[in-house]
Amino acid sequence: LKVGTAEGPASAYFPDEGLLGVYSVLNRQIYEGLVGFDNKKISPLIAQSWTNPNDKTWVFKIRPNVKFHTGKAVTAKELKLSLEDLKKFDYWSLFVSTIDSIEATGDLELTIKTKEPDALLLNRLTQAYIRDTAAPDAGGRNGTGAYQADSTAKNDEKSTTMVAFD
């Protein structure tokens, strides 16, 4: 997959850039959230399923055998770290701003509690990209998406080459 743009740098990855234009196209190939949109409805991505046992609690069952591009397994603990990490970025903190607490309640179970009832939490989580926060800046190679930046290609402001991720 090759992405080229006249709009801006094609090698600016999440979390350094936002959701506009080429950044959105590029980063949606590399990063995923717990949930995403499929035919205009919210569908599982990293999460396998979820329940909403009360107005402020969301329990996510995590899909087994999901790996980051770095090779590390995605666990509830890793998801907690990634979502909490978003709070330090001005732009990305918007998508986790209503979250009061995040707890790994099992290896593959994550419980999120909101400050108050939030009917839009799942919508927000479609934009709360998950990454391996322990990895050094991997330049588009620390998400869970279908593609990762090709480390052997010349990726610059004009183009980025991606390769499929198993």
Short mmCIF file of C-alpha atoms in Angstrom, two decimals:
data_model
loop_
_atom_site.label_atom_id
_atom_site.label_comp_id
_atom_site.label_asym_id
_atom_site.label_seq_id
_atom_site.Cartn_x
_atom_site.Cartn_y
_atom_site.Cartn_z
CA LEU A 1 0.00 0.00 0.00
CA LYS A 2 1.45 3.37 -0.97
CA VAL A 3 -0.04 6.59 0.34
CA GLY A 4 0.95 9.85 -1.32
CA THR A 5 -0.36 13.32 -0.60
CA ALA A 6 -0.07 16.94 -1.62
CA GLU A 7 -1.77 17.86 1.63
CA GLY A 8 0.97 17.45 4.23
CA PRO A 9 3.59 15.05 5.49
CA ALA A 10 2.69 11.45 4.70
CA SER A 11 5.00 10.22 7.42
CA ALA A 12 3.37 11.83 10.45
CA TYR A 13 1.98 9.11 12.68
CA PHE A 14 -0.33 8.94 15.65
CA PRO A 15 -0.11 10.37 18.29
CA ASP A 16 1.88 13.22 16.75
CA GLU A 17 -0.89 14.15 14.34
CA GLY A 18 -4.67 14.34 14.47
CA LEU A 19 -7.53 12.86 12.48
CA LEU A 20 -7.68 15.18 9.50
CA GLY A 21 -7.01 14.36 5.88
CA VAL A 22 -4.05 12.16 5.06
CA TYR A 23 -3.25 11.60 8.74
CA SER A 24 -6.59 9.87 9.17
CA VAL A 25 -6.12 7.70 6.08
CA LEU A 26 -2.60 6.73 7.10
CA ASN A 27 -3.21 6.12 10.78
CA ARG A 28 -6.41 4.11 10.31
CA GLN A 29 -4.30 1.53 8.45
CA ILE A 30 -1.81 1.25 11.31
CA TYR A 31 -3.84 1.74 14.50
CA GLU A 32 -7.14 0.43 15.79
CA GLY A 33 -9.35 1.18 18.73
CA LEU A 34 -11.28 -1.22 20.93
CA VAL A 35 -14.17 -0.65 18.54
CA GLY A 36 -14.60 0.90 15.10
CA PHE A 37 -17.25 1.68 12.52
CA ASP A 38 -18.52 -0.90 10.05
CA ASN A 39 -21.33 0.20 7.74
CA LYS A 40 -22.07 3.18 10.00
CA LYS A 41 -22.49 1.06 13.14
CA ILE A 42 -20.06 0.41 15.95
CA SER A 43 -18.38 -2.98 15.67
CA PRO A 44 -15.70 -4.83 17.62
CA LEU A 45 -12.04 -4.44 16.61
CA ILE A 46 -9.59 -5.21 19.42
CA ALA A 47 -12.56 -5.87 21.67
CA GLN A 48 -14.44 -9.06 20.96
CA SER A 49 -17.56 -7.86 22.75
CA TRP A 50 -18.70 -5.48 25.46
CA THR A 51 -21.44 -4.98 27.99
CA ASN A 52 -22.74 -1.91 29.75
CA PRO A 53 -23.90 -3.29 33.13
CA ASN A 54 -24.81 0.18 34.43
CA ASP A 55 -24.82 3.80 33.23
CA LYS A 56 -21.15 4.37 34.07
CA THR A 57 -19.53 0.96 33.55
CA TRP A 58 -18.36 -0.71 30.34
CA VAL A 59 -16.78 -4.17 30.34
CA PHE A 60 -14.81 -5.18 27.24
CA LYS A 61 -13.83 -8.76 26.40
CA ILE A 62 -10.61 -8.60 24.41
CA ARG A 63 -10.07 -10.66 21.30
CA PRO A 64 -7.46 -13.35 22.05
CA ASN A 65 -4.20 -13.57 20.08
CA VAL A 66 -4.09 -9.92 18.97
CA LYS A 67 -0.54 -8.64 18.68
CA PHE A 68 1.06 -5.26 18.28
CA HIS A 69 3.34 -4.75 15.29
CA THR A 70 6.15 -5.00 17.84
CA GLY A 71 5.19 -8.64 18.48
CA LYS A 72 3.90 -8.04 22.01
CA ALA A 73 0.51 -9.57 22.88
CA VAL A 74 -2.37 -7.18 23.45
CA THR A 75 -3.68 -7.69 26.98
CA ALA A 76 -6.09 -5.73 29.15
CA LYS A 77 -3.07 -4.32 31.01
CA GLU A 78 -1.55 -3.05 27.74
CA LEU A 79 -4.89 -1.54 26.71
CA LYS A 80 -5.17 0.24 30.06
CA LEU A 81 -1.69 1.75 29.60
CA SER A 82 -2.44 2.84 26.06
CA LEU A 83 -5.78 4.48 26.89
CA GLU A 84 -4.33 6.23 29.95
CA ASP A 85 -1.41 7.45 27.83
CA LEU A 86 -3.84 9.33 25.57
CA LYS A 87 -4.62 11.71 28.44
CA LYS A 88 -1.22 13.40 28.03
CA PHE A 89 -1.92 14.53 24.45
CA ASP A 90 -4.06 17.64 24.08
CA TYR A 91 -5.84 16.45 20.94
CA TRP A 92 -6.21 12.75 21.76
CA SER A 93 -7.28 13.31 25.38
CA LEU A 94 -10.68 14.39 24.04
CA PHE A 95 -11.54 10.76 23.29
CA VAL A 96 -10.86 9.58 26.84
CA SER A 97 -11.96 12.72 28.67
CA THR A 98 -15.11 11.19 30.19
CA ILE A 99 -13.27 8.15 31.57
CA ASP A 100 -12.88 8.11 35.35
CA SER A 101 -11.01 4.81 35.70
CA ILE A 102 -9.70 1.91 33.65
CA GLU A 103 -9.01 -1.47 35.21
CA ALA A 104 -7.63 -4.71 33.80
CA THR A 105 -10.15 -7.09 35.40
CA GLY A 106 -8.59 -10.12 33.70
CA ASP A 107 -5.93 -10.83 31.09
CA LEU A 108 -8.50 -10.27 28.36
CA GLU A 109 -11.09 -8.17 30.19
CA LEU A 110 -11.03 -4.39 30.58
CA THR A 111 -13.46 -2.38 32.71
CA ILE A 112 -13.92 1.30 32.01
CA LYS A 113 -15.88 3.55 34.36
CA THR A 114 -16.97 6.99 33.24
CA LYS A 115 -17.34 10.09 35.41
CA GLU A 116 -21.01 10.29 34.50
CA PRO A 117 -23.23 8.38 32.08
CA ASP A 118 -21.71 8.69 28.59
CA ALA A 119 -23.89 7.41 25.77
CA LEU A 120 -21.17 8.42 23.29
CA LEU A 121 -18.28 6.50 24.86
CA LEU A 122 -18.20 3.84 22.14
CA ASN A 123 -18.12 6.61 19.52
CA ARG A 124 -15.17 8.21 21.30
CA LEU A 125 -13.34 4.88 21.58
CA THR A 126 -13.39 4.46 17.78
CA GLN A 127 -10.82 7.28 17.75
CA ALA A 128 -8.86 6.18 20.83
CA TYR A 129 -6.12 4.35 18.97
CA ILE A 130 -4.25 1.62 20.79
CA ARG A 131 -0.46 1.36 20.59
CA ASP A 132 2.40 -0.38 22.34
CA THR A 133 3.36 2.43 24.72
CA ALA A 134 6.50 0.58 25.87
CA ALA A 135 7.90 0.57 22.33
CA PRO A 136 10.26 3.33 21.33
CA ASP A 137 8.83 5.68 18.73
CA ALA A 138 8.42 2.99 16.13
CA GLY A 139 7.37 5.29 13.29
CA GLY A 140 4.10 3.59 12.42
CA ARG A 141 5.12 0.12 13.58
CA ASN A 142 3.55 -0.19 17.04
CA GLY A 143 -0.19 -0.44 16.39
CA THR A 144 -2.42 -3.45 15.71
CA GLY A 145 -3.82 -2.49 12.30
CA ALA A 146 -3.69 -4.31 8.99
CA TYR A 147 -0.59 -2.39 7.84
CA GLN A 148 2.60 -1.00 9.28
CA ALA A 149 5.13 1.42 7.86
CA ASP A 150 7.79 -0.35 5.82
CA SER A 151 11.04 0.12 7.70
CA THR A 152 13.07 -0.69 4.56
CA ALA A 153 11.44 2.01 2.41
CA LYS A 154 12.23 5.69 2.24
CA ASN A 155 9.27 7.18 4.08
CA ASP A 156 9.28 10.95 3.95
CA GLU A 157 6.98 13.95 3.75
CA LYS A 158 5.81 12.98 0.26
CA SER A 159 5.10 9.30 0.61
CA THR A 160 4.88 6.37 2.98
CA THR A 161 5.12 2.74 2.00
CA MET A 162 3.27 0.22 4.11
CA VAL A 163 3.37 -3.56 4.31
CA ALA A 164 0.69 -5.95 5.46
CA PHE A 165 0.78 -7.07 9.07
CA ASP A 166 -0.24 -10.63 9.88
#
